[in-house]
mmCIF file of C-alpha atoms in Angstrom:
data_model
loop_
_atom_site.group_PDB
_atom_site.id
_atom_site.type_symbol
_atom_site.label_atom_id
_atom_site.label_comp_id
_atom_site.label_asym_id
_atom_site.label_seq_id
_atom_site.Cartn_x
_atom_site.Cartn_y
_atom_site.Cartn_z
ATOM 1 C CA UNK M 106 0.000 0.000 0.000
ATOM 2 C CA UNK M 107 1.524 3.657 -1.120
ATOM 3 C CA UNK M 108 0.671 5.832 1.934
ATOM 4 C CA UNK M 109 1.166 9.557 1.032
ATOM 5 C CA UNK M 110 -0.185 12.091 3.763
ATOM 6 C CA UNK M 111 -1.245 15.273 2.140
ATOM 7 C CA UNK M 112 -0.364 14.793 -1.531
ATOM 8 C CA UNK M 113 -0.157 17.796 -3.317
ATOM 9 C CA UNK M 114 -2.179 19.153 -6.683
ATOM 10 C CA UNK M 115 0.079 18.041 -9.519
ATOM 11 C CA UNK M 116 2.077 20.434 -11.668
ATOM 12 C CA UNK M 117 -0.158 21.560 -14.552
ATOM 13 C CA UNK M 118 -3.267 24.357 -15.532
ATOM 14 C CA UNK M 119 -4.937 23.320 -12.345
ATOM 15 C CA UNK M 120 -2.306 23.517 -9.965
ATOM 16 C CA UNK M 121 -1.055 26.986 -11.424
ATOM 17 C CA UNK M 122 -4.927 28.465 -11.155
ATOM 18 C CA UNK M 123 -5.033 27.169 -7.580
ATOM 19 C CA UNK M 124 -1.762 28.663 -6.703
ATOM 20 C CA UNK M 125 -2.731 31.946 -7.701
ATOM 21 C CA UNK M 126 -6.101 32.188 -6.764
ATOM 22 C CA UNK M 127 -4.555 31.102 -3.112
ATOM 23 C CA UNK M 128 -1.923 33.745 -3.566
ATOM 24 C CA UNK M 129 -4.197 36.312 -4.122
ATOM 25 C CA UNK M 130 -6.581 35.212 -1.434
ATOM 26 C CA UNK M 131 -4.381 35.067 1.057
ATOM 27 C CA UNK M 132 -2.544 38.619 0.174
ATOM 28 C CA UNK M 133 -6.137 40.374 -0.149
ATOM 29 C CA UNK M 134 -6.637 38.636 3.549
ATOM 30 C CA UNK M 135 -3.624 40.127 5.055
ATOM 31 C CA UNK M 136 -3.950 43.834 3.601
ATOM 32 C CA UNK M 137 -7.488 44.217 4.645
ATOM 33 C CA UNK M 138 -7.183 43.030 8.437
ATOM 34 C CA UNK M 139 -3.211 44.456 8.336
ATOM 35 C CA UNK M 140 -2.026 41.272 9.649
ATOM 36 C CA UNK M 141 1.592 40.163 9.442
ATOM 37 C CA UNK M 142 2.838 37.072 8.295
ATOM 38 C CA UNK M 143 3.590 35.776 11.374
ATOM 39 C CA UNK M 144 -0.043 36.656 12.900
ATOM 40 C CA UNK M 145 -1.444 34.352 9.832
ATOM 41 C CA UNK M 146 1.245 31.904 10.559
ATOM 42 C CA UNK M 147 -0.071 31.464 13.887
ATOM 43 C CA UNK M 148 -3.683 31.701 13.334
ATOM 44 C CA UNK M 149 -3.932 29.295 11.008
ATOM 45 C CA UNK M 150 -1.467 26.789 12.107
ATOM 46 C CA UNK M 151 1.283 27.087 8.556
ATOM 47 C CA UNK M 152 4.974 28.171 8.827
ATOM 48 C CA UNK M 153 5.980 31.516 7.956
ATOM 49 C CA UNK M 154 7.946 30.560 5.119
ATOM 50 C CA UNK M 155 5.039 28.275 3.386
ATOM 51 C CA UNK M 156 2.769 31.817 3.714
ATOM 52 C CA UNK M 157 5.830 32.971 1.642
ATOM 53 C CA UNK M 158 6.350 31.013 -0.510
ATOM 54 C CA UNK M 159 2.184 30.979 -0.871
ATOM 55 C CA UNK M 160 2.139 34.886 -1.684
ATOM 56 C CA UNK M 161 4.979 34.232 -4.267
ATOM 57 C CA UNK M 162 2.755 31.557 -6.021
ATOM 58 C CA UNK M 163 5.934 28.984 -6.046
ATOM 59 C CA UNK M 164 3.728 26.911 -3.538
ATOM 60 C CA UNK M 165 2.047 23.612 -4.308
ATOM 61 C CA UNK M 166 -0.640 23.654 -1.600
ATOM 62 C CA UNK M 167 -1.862 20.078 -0.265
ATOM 63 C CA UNK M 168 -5.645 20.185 0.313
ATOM 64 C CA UNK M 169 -5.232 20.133 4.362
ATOM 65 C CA UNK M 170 -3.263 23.202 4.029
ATOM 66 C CA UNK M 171 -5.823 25.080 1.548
ATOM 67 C CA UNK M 172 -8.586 23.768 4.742
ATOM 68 C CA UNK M 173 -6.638 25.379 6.965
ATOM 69 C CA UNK M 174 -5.776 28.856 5.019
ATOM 70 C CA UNK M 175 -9.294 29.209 4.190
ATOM 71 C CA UNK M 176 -10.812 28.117 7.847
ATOM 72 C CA UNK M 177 -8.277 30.609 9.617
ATOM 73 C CA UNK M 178 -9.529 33.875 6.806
ATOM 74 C CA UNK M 179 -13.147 32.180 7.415
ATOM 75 C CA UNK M 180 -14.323 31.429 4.133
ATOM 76 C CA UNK M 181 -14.459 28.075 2.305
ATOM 77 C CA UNK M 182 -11.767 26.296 -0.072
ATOM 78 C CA UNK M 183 -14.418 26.726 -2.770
ATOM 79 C CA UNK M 184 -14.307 30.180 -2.442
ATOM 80 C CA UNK M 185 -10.671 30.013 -3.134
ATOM 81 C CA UNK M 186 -10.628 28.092 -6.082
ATOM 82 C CA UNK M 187 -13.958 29.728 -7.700
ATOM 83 C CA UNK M 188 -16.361 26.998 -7.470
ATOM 84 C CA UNK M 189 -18.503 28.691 -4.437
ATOM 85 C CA UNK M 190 -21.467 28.987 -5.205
ATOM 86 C CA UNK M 191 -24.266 32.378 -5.637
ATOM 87 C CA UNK M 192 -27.270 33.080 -5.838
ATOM 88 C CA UNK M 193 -29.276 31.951 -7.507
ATOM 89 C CA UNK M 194 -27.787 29.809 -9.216
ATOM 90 C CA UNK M 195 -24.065 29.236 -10.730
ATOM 91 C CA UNK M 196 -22.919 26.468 -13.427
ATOM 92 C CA UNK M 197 -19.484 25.751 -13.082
ATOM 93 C CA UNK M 198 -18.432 24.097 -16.635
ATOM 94 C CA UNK M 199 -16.559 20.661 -16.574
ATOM 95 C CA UNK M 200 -13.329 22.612 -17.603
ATOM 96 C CA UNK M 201 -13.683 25.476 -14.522
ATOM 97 C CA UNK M 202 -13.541 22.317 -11.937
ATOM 98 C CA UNK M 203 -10.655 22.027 -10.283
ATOM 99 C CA UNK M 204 -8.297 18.731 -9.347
ATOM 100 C CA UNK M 205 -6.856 19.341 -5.417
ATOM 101 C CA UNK M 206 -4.826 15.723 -5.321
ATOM 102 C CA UNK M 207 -3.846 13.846 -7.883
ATOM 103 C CA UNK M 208 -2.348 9.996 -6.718
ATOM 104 C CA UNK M 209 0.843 8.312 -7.011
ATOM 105 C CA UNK M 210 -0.792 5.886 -9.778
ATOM 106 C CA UNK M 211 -3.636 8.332 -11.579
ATOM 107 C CA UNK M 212 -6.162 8.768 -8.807
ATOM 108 C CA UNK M 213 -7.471 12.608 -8.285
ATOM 109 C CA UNK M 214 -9.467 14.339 -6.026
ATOM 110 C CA UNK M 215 -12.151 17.260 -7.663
ATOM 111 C CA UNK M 216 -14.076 20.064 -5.575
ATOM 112 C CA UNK M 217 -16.993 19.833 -8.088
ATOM 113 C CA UNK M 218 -19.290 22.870 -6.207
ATOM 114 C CA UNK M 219 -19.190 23.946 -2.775
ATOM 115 C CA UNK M 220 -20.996 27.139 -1.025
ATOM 116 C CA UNK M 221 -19.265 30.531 0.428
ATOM 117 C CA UNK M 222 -18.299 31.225 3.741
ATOM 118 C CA UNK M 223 -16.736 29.726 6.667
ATOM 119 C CA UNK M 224 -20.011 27.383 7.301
ATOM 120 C CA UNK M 225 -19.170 25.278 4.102
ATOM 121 C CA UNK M 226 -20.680 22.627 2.298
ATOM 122 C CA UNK M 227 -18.215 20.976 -0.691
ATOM 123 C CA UNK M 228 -19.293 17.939 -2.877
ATOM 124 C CA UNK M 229 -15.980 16.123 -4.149
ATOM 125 C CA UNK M 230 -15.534 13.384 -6.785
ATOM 126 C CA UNK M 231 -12.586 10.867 -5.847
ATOM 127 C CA UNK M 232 -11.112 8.358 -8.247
ATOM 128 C CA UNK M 233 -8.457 5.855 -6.723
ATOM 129 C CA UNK M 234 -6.331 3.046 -8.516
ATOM 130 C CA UNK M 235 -5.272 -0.147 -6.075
ATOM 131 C CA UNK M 236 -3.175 0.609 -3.405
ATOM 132 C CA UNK M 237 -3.397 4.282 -3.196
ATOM 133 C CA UNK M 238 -3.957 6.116 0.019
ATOM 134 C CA UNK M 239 -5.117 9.888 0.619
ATOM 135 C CA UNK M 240 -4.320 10.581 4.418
ATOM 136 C CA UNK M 241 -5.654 14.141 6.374
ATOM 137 C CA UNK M 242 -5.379 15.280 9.719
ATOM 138 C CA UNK M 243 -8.682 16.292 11.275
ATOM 139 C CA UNK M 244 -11.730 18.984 10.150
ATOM 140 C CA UNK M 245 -13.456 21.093 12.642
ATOM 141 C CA UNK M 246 -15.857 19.904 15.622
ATOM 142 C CA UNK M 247 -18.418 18.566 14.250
ATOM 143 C CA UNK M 248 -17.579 18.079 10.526
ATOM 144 C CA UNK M 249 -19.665 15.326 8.846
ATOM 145 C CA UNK M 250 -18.846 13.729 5.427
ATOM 146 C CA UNK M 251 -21.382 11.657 3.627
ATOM 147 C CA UNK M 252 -20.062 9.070 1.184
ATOM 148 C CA UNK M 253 -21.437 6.969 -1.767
ATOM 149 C CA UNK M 254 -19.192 4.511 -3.778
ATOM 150 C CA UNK M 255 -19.991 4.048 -7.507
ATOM 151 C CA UNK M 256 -17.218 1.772 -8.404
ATOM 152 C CA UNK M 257 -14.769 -0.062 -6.228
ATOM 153 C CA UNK M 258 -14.284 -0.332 -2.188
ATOM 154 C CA UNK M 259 -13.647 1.921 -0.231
ATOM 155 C CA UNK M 260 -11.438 1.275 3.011
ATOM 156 C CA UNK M 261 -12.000 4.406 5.380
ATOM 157 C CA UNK M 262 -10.136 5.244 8.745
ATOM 158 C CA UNK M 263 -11.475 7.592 10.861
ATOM 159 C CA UNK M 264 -9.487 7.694 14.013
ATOM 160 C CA UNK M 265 -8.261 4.432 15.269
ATOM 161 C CA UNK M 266 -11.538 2.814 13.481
ATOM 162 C CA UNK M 267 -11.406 1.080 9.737
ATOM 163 C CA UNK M 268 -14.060 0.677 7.792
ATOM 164 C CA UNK M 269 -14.842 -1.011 4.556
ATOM 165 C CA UNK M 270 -17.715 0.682 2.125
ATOM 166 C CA UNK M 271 -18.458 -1.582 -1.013
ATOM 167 C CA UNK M 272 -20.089 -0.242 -4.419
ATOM 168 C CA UNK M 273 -23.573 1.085 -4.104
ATOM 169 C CA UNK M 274 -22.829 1.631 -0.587
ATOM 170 C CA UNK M 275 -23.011 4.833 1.540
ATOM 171 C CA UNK M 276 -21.762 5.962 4.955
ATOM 172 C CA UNK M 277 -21.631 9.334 7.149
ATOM 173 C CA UNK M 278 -18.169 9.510 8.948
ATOM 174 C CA UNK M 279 -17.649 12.307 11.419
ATOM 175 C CA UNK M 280 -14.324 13.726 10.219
ATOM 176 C CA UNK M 281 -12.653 15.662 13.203
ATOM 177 C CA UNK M 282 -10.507 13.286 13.524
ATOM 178 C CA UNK M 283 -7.711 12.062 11.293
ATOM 179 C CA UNK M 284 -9.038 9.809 8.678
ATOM 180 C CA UNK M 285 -7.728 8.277 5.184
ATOM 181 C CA UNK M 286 -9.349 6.945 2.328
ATOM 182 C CA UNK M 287 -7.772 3.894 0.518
ATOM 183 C CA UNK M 288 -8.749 2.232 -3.030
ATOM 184 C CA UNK M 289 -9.003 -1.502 -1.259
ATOM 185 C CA UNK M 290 -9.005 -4.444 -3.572
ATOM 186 C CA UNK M 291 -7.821 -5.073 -7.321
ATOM 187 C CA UNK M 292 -10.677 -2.618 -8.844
ATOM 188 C CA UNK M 293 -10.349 1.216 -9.100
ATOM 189 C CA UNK M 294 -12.723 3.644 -6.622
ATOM 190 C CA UNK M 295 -14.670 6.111 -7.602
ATOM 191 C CA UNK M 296 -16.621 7.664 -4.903
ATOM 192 C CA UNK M 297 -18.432 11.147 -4.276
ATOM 193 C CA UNK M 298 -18.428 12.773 -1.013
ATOM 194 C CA UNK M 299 -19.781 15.249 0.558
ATOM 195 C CA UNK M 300 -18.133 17.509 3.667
ATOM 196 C CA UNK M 301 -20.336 19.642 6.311
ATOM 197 C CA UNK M 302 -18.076 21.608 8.035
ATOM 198 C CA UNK M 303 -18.609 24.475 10.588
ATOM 199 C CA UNK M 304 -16.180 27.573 11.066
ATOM 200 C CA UNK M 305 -14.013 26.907 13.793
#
């Protein structure tokens, strides 16, 4: 099993959106409350040189870092990479959606829509090959996902507790605590999911 703990976006048109839509968030954050660096650094739990090297858009951001940039400025990770959503409503084209993790053998992780704010709901699509593991520390109090497996199985940790979730399957898994997802079996895993979380 290939265990990779917060696997980074991929080089590529995705990766190099995200980057600068992060960079800009994150500078347009610190000019309007006047907050240094190292205030940022502290709030939201990232080293002063990643919020560096973040602002100078040479940063690859893993999707538990983008959670906890956009928790600490309190709005949502769709909000950073454009696929919030507004009234009333707003189509977001197969091109505009963006890949957050792409695996070791293929697999990827999309944010297909999620709404504004700090109180954030996100609907993901994951693909997986055999043997490859997404691992993430934990969400806010009270974060739920809700998970549905279209193809595959679905092995999911939450915690010191393992799971497995075959096709056609669902669960709800309260994520504040660290949990993984891993493609289990000889089959890829496809599987949507979506995450309730509350602003810290």
């Amino acid at each position: 099993m290939n265990k990779k703990v917060n696997i980074t976006t991929d080089s590529g048109a995705d990766a190099s959106v995200i980057n600068e839509a992060l960079s800009a968030a994150v500078r347009q954050y610190r000019s309007q409350k006047k907050m240094s660096l190292d205030e940022l650094s502290r709030l939201a739990g990232v080293s002063k040189g990643m919020l560096v090297e973040i602002e100078a858009c040479r940063a690859n951001p893993s999707i538990a870092l983008l959670c906890r940039l956009a928790a600490a400025m309190g709005v949502s990770v769709a909000d950073i990479v454009n696929v919030a959503s507004s009234p009333c409503v707003r189509i977001i084209t197969a091109e505009d959606i963006p890949c957050l993790w792409r695996g070791e053998l293929g697999g990827s992780a999309r944010l297909l829509a999620g709404t504004s704010g700090p109180d954030m709901v996100e609907l993901w699509e994951w693909k997986m090959h055999p043997g490859e593991t997404f691992e993430t520390g934990s969400h806010a109090t009270g974060t739920h996902e809700l998970l549905h497996v279209v193809q595959g199985s679905l092995h999911l940790t939450v915690g010191e507790e393992s799971f497995t979730i075959g096709k056609g399957a669902a669960a709800v898994a309260r994520t504040d605590k660290p949990h993984s997802y891993t493609c289990e079996g000889d089959d890829p895993l496809i599987f949507t999911m979506t995450v309730s979380e509350r602003a810290r």
